[in-house]
Coordinates of C-alpha atoms and ligand atoms in Angstrom, one line a residue:
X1 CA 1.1 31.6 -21.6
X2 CA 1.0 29.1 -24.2
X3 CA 2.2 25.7 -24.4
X4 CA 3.8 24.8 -27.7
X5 CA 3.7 21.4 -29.5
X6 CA 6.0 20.3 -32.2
X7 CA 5.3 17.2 -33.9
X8 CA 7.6 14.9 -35.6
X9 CA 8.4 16.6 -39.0
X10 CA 8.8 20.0 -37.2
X11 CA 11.6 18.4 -35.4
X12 CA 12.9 15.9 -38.0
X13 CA 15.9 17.3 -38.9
X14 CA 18.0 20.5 -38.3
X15 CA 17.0 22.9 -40.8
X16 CA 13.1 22.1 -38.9
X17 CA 14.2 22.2 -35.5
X18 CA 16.1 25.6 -36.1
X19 CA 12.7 26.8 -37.9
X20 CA 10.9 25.6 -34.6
X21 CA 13.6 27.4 -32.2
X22 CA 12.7 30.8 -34.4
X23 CA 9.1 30.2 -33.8
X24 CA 9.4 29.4 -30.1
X25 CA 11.7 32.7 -29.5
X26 CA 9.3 34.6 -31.5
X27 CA 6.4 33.6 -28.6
X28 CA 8.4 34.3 -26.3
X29 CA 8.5 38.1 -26.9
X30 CA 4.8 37.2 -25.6
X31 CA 4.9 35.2 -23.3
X32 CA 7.8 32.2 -21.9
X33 CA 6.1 29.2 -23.6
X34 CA 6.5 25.6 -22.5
X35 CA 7.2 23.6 -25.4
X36 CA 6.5 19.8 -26.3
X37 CA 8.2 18.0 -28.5
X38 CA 8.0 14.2 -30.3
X39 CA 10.4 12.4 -31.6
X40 CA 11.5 13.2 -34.5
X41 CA 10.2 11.9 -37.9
X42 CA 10.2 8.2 -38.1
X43 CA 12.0 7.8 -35.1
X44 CA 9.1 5.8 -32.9
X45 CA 8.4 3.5 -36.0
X46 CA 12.3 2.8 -35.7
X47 CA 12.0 1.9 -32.1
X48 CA 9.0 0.3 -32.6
X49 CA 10.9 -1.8 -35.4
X50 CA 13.9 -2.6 -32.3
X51 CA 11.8 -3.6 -29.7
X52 CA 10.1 -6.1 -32.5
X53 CA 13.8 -7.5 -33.0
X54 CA 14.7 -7.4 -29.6
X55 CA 11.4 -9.1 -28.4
X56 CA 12.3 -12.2 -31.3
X57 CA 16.2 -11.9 -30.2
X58 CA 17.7 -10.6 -33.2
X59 CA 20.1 -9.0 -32.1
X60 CA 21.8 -7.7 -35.3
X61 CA 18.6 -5.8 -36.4
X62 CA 17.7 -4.4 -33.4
X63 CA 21.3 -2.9 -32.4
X64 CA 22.0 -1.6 -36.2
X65 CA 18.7 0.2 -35.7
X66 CA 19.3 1.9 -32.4
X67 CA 22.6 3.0 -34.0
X68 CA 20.5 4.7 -37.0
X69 CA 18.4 6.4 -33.9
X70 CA 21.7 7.5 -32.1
X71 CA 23.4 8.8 -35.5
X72 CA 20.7 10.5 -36.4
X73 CA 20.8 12.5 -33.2
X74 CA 24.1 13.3 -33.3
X75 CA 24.0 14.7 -36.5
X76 CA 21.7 16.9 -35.6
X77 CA 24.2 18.4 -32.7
X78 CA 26.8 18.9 -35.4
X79 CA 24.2 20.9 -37.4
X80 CA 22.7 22.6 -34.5
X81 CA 25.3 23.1 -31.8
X82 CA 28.5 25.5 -31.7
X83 CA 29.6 25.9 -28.5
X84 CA 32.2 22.9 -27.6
X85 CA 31.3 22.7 -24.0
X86 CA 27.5 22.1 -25.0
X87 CA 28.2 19.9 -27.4
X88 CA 30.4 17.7 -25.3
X89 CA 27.8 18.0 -22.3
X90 CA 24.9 16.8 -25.3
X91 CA 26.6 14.5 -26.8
X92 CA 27.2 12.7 -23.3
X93 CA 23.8 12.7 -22.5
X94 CA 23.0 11.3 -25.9
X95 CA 25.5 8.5 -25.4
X96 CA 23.7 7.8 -22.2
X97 CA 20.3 7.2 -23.7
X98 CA 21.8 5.5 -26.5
X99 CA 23.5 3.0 -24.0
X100 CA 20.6 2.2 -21.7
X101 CA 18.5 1.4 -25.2
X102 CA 21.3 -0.8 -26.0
X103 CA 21.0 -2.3 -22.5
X104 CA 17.3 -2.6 -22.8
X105 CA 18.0 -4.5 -26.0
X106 CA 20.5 -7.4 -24.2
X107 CA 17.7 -7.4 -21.2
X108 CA 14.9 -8.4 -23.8
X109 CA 16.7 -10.5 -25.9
X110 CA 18.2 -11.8 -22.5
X111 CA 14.4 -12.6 -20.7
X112 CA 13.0 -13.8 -24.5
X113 CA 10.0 -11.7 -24.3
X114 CA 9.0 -8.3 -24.9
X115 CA 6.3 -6.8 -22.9
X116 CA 4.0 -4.1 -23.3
X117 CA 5.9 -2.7 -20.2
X118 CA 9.2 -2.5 -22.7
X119 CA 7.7 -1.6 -25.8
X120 CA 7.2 1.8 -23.8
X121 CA 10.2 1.9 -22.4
X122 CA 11.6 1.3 -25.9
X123 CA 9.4 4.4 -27.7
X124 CA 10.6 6.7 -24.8
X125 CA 14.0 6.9 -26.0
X126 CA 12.5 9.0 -29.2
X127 CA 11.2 12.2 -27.6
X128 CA 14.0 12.0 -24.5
X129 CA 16.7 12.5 -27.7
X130 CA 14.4 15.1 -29.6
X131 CA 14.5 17.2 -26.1
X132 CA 17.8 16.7 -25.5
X133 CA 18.7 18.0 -28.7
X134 CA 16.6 20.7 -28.8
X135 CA 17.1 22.5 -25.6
X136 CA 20.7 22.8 -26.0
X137 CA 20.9 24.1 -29.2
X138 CA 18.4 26.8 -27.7
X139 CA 20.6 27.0 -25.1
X140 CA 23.2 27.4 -27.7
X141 CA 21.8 30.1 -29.0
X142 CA 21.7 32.3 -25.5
X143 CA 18.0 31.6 -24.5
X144 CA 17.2 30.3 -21.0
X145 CA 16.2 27.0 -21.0
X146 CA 15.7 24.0 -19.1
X147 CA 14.6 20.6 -19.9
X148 CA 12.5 18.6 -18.2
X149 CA 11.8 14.7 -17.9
X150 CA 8.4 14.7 -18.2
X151 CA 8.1 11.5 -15.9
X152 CA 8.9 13.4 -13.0
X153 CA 4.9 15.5 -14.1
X154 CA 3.2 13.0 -16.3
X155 CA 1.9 10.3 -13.9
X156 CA -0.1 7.5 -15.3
X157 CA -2.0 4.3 -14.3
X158 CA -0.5 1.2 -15.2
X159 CA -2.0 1.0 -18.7
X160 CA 1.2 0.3 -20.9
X161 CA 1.1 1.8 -24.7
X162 CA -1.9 3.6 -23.7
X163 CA -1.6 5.4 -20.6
X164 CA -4.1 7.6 -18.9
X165 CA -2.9 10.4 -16.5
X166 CA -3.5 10.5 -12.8
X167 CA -5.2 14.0 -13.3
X168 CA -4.7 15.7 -9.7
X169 CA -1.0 14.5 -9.4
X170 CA 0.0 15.8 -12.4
X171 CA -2.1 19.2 -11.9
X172 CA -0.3 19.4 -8.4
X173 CA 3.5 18.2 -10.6
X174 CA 2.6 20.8 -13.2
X175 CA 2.3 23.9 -10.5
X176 CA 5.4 22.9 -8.9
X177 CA 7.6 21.7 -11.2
X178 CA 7.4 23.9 -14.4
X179 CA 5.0 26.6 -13.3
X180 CA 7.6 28.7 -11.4
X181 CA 10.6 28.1 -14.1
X182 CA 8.0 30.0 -16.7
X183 CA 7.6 32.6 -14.4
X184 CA 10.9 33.2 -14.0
X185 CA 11.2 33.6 -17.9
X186 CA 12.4 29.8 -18.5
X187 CA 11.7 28.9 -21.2
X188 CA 11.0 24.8 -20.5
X189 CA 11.1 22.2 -23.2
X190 CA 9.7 18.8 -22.1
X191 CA 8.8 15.5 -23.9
X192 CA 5.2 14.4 -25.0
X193 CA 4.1 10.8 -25.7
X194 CA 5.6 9.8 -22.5
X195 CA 5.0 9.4 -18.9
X196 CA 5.6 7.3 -15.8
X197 CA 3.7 5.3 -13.4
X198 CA 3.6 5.8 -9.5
X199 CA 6.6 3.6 -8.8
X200 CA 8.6 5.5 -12.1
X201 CA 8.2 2.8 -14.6
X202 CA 7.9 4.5 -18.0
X203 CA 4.6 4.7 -20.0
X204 CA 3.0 5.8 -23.1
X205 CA 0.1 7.8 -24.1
X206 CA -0.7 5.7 -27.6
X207 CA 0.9 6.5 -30.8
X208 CA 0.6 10.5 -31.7
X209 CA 0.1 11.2 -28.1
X210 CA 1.8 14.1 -28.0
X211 CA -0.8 16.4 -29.2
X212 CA -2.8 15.2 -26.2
X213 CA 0.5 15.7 -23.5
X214 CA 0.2 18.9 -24.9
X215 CA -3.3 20.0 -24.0
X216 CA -3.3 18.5 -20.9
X217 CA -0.2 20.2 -19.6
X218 CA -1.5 23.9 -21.1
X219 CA -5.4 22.5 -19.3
X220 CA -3.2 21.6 -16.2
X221 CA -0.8 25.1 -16.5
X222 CA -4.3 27.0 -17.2
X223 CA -2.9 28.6 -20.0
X224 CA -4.7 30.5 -22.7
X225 CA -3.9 29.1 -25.8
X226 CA -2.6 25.7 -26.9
X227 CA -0.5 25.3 -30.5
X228 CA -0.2 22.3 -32.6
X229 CA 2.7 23.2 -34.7
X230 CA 2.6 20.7 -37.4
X231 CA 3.5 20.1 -41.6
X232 CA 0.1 21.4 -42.8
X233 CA -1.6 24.7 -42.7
X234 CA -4.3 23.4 -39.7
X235 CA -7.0 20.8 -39.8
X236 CA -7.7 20.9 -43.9
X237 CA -11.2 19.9 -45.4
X238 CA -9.3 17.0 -46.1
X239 CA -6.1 15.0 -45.4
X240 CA -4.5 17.1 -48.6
X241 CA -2.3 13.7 -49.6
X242 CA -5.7 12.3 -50.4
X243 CA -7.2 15.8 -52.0
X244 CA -4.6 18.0 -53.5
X245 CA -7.2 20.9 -53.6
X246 CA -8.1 20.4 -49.5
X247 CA -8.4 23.9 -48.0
X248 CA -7.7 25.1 -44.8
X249 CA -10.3 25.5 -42.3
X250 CA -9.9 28.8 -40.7
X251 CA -12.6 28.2 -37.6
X252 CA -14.0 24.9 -36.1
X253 CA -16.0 24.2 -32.7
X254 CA -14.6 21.3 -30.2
X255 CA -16.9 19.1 -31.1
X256 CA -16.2 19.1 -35.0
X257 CA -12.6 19.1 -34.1
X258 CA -13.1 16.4 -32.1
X259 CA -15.4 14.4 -33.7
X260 CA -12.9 14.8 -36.9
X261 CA -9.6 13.3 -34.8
X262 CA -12.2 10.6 -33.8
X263 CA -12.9 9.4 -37.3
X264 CA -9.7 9.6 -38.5
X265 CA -8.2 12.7 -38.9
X266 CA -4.5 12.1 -38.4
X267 CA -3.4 15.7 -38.0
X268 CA -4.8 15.7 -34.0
X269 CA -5.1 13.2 -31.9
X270 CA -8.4 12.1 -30.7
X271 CA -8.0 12.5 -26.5
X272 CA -6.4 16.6 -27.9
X273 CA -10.0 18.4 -27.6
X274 CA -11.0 16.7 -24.0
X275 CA -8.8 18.6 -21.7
X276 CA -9.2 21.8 -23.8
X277 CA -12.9 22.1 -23.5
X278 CA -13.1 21.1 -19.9
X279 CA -10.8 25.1 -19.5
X280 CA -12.0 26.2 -22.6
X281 CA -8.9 27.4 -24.0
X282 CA -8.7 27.7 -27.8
X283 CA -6.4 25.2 -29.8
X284 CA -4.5 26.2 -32.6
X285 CA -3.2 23.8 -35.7
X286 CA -0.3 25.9 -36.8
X287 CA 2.2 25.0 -39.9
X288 CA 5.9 25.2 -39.0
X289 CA 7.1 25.4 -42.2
X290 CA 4.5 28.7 -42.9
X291 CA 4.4 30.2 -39.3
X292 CA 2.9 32.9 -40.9
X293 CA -0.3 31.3 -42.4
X294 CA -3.6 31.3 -40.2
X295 CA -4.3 27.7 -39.4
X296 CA -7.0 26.4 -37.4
X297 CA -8.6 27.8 -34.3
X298 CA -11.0 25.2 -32.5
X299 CA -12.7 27.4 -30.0
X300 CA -16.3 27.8 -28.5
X301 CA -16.0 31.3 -28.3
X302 CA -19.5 32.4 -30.2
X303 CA -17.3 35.7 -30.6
X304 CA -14.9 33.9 -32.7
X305 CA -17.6 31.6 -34.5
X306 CA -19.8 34.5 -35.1
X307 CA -17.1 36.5 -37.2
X308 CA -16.7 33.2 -39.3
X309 CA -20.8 32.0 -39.6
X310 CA -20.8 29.0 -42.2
X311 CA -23.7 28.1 -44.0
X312 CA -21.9 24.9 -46.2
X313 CA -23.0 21.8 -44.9
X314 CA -20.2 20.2 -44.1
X315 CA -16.5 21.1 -42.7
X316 CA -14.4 18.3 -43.2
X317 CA -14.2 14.7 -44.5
X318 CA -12.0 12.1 -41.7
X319 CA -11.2 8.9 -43.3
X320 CA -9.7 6.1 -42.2
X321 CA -7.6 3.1 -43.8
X322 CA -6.9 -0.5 -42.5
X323 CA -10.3 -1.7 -40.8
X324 CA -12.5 -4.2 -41.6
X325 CA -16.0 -4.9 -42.0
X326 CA -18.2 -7.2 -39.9
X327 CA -21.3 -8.3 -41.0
X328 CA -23.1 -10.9 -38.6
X329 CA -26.6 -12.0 -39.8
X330 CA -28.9 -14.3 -37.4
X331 CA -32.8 -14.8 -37.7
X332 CA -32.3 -15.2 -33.9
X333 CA -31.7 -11.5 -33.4
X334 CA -35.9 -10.8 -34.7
X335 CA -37.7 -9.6 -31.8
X336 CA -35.6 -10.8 -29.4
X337 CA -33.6 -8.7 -26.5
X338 CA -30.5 -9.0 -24.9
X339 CA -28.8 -10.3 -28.4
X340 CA -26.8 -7.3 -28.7
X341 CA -25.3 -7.7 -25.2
X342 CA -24.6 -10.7 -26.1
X343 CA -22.8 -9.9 -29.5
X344 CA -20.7 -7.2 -28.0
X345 CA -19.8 -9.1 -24.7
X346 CA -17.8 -11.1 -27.3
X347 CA -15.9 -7.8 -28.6
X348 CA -15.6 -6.8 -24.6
X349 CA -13.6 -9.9 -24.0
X350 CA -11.1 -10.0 -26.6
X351 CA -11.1 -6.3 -25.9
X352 CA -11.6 -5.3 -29.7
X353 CA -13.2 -1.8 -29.9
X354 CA -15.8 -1.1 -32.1
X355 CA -15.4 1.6 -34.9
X356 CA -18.5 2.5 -36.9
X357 CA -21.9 0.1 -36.7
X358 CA -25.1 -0.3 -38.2
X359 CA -27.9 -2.9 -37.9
X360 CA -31.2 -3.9 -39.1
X361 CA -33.6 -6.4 -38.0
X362 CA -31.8 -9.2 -38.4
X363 CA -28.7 -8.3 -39.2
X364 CA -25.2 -6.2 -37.6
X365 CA -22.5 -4.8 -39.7
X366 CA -19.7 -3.1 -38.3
X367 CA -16.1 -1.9 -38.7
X368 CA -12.7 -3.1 -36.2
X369 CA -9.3 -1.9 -37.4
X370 CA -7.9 -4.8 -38.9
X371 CA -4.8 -4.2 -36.3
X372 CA -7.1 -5.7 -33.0
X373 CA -9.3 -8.2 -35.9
X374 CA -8.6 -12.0 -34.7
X375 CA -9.5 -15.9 -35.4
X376 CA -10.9 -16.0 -31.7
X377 CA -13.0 -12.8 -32.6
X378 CA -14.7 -14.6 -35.5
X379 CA -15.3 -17.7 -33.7
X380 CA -17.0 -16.4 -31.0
X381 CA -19.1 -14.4 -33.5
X382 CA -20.0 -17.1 -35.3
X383 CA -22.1 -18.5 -32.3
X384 CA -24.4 -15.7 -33.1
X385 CA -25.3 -16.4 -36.5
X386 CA -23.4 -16.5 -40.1
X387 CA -20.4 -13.8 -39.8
X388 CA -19.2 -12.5 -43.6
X389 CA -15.8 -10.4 -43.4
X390 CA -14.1 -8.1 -45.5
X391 CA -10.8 -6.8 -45.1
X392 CA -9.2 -4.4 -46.6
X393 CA -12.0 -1.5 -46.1
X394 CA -12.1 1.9 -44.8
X395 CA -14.0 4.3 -43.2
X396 CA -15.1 7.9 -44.7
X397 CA -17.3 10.1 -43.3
X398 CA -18.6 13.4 -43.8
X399 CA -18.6 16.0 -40.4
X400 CA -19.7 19.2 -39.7
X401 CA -22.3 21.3 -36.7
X402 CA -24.5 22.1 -39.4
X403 CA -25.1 18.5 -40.4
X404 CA -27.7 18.4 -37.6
X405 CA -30.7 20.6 -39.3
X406 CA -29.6 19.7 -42.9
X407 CA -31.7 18.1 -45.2
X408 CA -30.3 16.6 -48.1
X409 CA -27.2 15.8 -47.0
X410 CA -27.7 12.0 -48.1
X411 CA -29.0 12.9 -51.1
X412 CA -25.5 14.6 -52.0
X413 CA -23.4 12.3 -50.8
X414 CA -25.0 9.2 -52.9
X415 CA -25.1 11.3 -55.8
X416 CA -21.6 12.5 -55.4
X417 CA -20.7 8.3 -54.6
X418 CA -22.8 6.9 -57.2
X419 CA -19.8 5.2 -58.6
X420 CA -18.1 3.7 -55.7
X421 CA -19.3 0.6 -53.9
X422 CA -20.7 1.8 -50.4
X423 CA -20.0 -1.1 -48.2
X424 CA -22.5 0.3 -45.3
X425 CA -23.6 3.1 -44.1
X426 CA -24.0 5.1 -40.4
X427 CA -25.3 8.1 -39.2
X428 CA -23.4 8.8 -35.7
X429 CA -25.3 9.8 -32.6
X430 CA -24.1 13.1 -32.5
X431 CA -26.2 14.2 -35.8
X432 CA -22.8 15.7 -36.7
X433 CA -21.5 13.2 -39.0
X434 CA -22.5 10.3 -41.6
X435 CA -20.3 7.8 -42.2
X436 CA -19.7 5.0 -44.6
X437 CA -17.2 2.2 -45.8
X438 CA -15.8 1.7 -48.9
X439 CA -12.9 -0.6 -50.2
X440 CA -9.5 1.3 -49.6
X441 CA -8.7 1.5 -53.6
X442 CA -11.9 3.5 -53.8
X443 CA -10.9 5.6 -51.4
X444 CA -9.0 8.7 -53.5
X445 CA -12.1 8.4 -56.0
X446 CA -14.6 8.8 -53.1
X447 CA -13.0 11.8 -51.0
X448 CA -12.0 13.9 -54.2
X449 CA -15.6 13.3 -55.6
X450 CA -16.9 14.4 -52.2
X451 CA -14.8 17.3 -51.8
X452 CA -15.6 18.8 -55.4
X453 CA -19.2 18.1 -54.3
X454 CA -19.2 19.9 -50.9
X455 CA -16.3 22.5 -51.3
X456 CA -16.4 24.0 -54.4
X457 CA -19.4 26.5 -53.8
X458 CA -19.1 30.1 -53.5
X459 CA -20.2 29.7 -49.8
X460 CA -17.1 28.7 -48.6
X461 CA -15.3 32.2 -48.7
X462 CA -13.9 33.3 -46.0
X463 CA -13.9 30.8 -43.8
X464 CA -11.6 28.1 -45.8
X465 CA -8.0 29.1 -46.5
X466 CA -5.7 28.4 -50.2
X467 CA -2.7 26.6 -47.6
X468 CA 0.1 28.9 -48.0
X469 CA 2.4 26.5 -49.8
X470 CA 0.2 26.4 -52.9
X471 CA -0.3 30.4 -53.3
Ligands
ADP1 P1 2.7 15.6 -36.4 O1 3.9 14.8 -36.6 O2 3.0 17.1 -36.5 O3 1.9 15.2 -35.2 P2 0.9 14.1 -38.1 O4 1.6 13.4 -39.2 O5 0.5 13.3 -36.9 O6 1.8 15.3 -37.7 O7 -0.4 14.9 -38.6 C1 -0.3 15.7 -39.7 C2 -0.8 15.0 -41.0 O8 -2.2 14.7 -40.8 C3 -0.8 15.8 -42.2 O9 0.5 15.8 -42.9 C4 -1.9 15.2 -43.1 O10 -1.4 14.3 -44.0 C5 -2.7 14.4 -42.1 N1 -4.2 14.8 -42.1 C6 -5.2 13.9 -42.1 N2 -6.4 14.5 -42.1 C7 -6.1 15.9 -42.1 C8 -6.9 17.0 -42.1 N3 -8.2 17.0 -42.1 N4 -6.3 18.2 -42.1 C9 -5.0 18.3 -42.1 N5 -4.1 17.2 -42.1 C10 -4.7 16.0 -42.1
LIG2 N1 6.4 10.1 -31.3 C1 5.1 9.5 -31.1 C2 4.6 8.8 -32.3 O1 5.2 8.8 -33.3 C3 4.1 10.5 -30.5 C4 3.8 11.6 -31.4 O2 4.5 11.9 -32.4 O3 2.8 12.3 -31.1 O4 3.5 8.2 -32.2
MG3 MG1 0.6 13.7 -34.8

């Protein structure tokens, strides 16, 4: 069995969904999938955009928006759908959702404020219509399907926007609620992103959750292999908007996958690898628009790795845009302990996570996305010392398993950067990736230099892939 994610593009409009629908009929020849879908394309960023307008009571914006979200949708059943008794039953349900978000809208704009509670509720609306749609144009097409609301599986703790799941319900949801329709041959379409608390109030798992709905359903359904269908040919040495010549990485352990998603690498989300490893099923990054290229499998299996050994240095190159730098500087910090408690009890209480860090004797420099960065924040630093800040930075770094026993790797990298201005640099704990900050317009200059400098070898055969699109 296999559970099946589709992300946003490879739902975004008809001609994708109907390419997704071939892909998922084609697995089922195999086996009955379960499939996971997200919203569509741009479709959270417009919620996101109405609950904004609802939250400051204009009214105008935010109901002209949800009417984009609902046309879109229907569109989408006159493209996809031909039988008139579907479509009617769709388009019904798709007036429904559409009416509660417009009801949702008045009850904001009604109570003046707009809580993390209904900014979920808000971006639920997304992957409920992508669903929707998609399993009855399956069902159009004379597959057995049924859809299912993934709040009555996905039960989280109370943490709106980023949701955790209640592991052993939703294991115990999982085996009764969609196990037996898959072993009937149903094939079951459900939402990721979303879930619900206890008492049914709707939650989310952070923005591009879905990836991570989808390995803990195929962790929870024991399944032996979980796909990421997305717009790129697998995890790339690069994000290829940044490097046209990125390559496709053929093979990649958990912890470089991981590790990658960690430090920015858009194309999985971070929490993905977690509930993989802990059943060790493989992951596969799959490209909807190529179904036929390889992708990515992130695996432990030394059978897999051995057939693809790598002797390069380094696998892939994460960044990641909009943080900004730190730098904290106090003679008081010399030889004294319990400073650094001290210093991050401030980031603890305006609950500011720290991204990348590194610190000398006297000194701390350190990255925050500029997204949780605040006036408070600095204040409170600056009872620690003199506090510099630059904004507009990001972070790059370098990962790969045999970073851990290489020697030279610095030397490479500065050569490679000796024209960009390295803001700081870090070595993470898990010897499997350096890291460093540079400002963003130096970005593009500092990734395609690095990628000329650690991809172009002849060593690389075999185990990086020409994405299909370009061959
Ligand atoms: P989806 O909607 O399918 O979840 P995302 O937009 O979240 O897709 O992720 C896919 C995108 O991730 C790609 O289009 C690409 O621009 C970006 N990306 C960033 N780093 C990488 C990488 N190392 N390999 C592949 N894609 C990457
Ligand atoms: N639709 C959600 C988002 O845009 C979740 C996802 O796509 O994974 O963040
Ligand atoms: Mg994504």
């Amino acid at each position: 069995m296999a559970v099946m994610k589709f992300g946003g593009t490879s739902v975004g409009t008809a001609k994708a969904m109907q390419q997704a629908i071939s892909i998922v009929a084609r697995e089922k020849e195999n086996a009955v999938p379960l499939v996971v879908l997200s919203a569509c394309s741009g479709i959270t960023n417009k919620l996101v955009r109405i609950a904004d307008a609802a939250g400051r009571s204009n009214l105008d914006e935010a109901t002209a928006l949800a009417a984009e979200v609902k046309r879109h949708h229907v569109e989408l059943v006159d493209e996809l759908i031909k039988s008139d008794a579907l479509k009617k039953d769709v388009s019904a349900r798709i007036e429904l959702l559409g009416g509660r978000l417009e009801m949702l809208i008045k009850g904001v704009d009604i109570v003046g404020e707009l809580t993390e509670r209904s900014r979920d509720m808000f971006c639920s609306f997304g992957e409920l219509l992508s669903t929707t749609v998609f399993a009855a144009a399956m069902k159009d097409q004379g597959y057995k399907v049924e859809w299912i609301d993934v709040r009555t599986v996905m039960i989280t703790d109370d943490n709106f926007g980023f949701a955790r799941p209640l592991n052993d319900q939703c294991e115990e949801n999982v085996k009764r609620i969609i196990s037996p329709l898959l072993q009937q041959g149903t094939v079951v379409v459900t939402q990721g992103y979303i879930g619900a608390t206890r008492d049914g109030r709707t939650t989310t798992l952070g923005r591009g959750g879905s990836d991570f709905s989808a390995a803990l359903l195929g962790a929870w359904l024991n399944d032996n292999a979980i796909q990421i269908w997305t717009d790129v040919d697998g995890v790339m040495t690069c994000d290829p908007r940044l490097v046209p010549e990125a390559r496709s990485i053929r093979v990649m352990t958990f912890s470089e996958a991981a590790e990658l998603a960690y430090l920015g690498a858009k194309v999985l989300h971070p929490d993905t690898i977690a509930p993989a490893v802990q059943k060790n099923i493989p992951v596969y990054v799959l490209n909807s628009v190529h179904p036929d290229a390889k992708g990515t499998i992130i695996t432990n299996d030394p059978e897999r790795l051995s057939g693809m050994s790598y002797d390069g240095l380094v696998k892939s190159i994460a960044v990641k845009k909009g943080q900004c730098l730190i730098n904290v500087r106090s003679n008081r910090m010399f030889g004294r302990h319990g400073f650094m408690l001290e210093l991050f009890d401030i980031f603890a209480r305006y609950s500011v996570s720290v991204e990348m860090i590194s610190t000398s004797e006297v000194s701390v420099s350190l990255t925050v996305d500029e997204r949780s960065f605040s006036d408070e924040l600095i204040q409170g630093l600056k009872n620690f010392g003199e506090v510099e800040i630059e904004h507009g930075v990001a972070t790059i770094s370098v990962v790969g398993d045999n970073l851990r026993m290489s020697r030279g790797v610095a030397g490479r990298i500065f050569s490679a950067l000796k024209d960009v201005n390295l803001r700081m640099i870090s070595q993470g704990a898990s010897e499997i990736n350096v890291g460093f900050v540079v400002e963003e317009p130096e970005v593009v200059t500092a990734v395609n230099n690095l990628h000329r400098e650690f991809f172009s070898g002849p060593q690389n055969r075999g185990i990086f892939e020409i994405p299909a699109g370009s061959r």
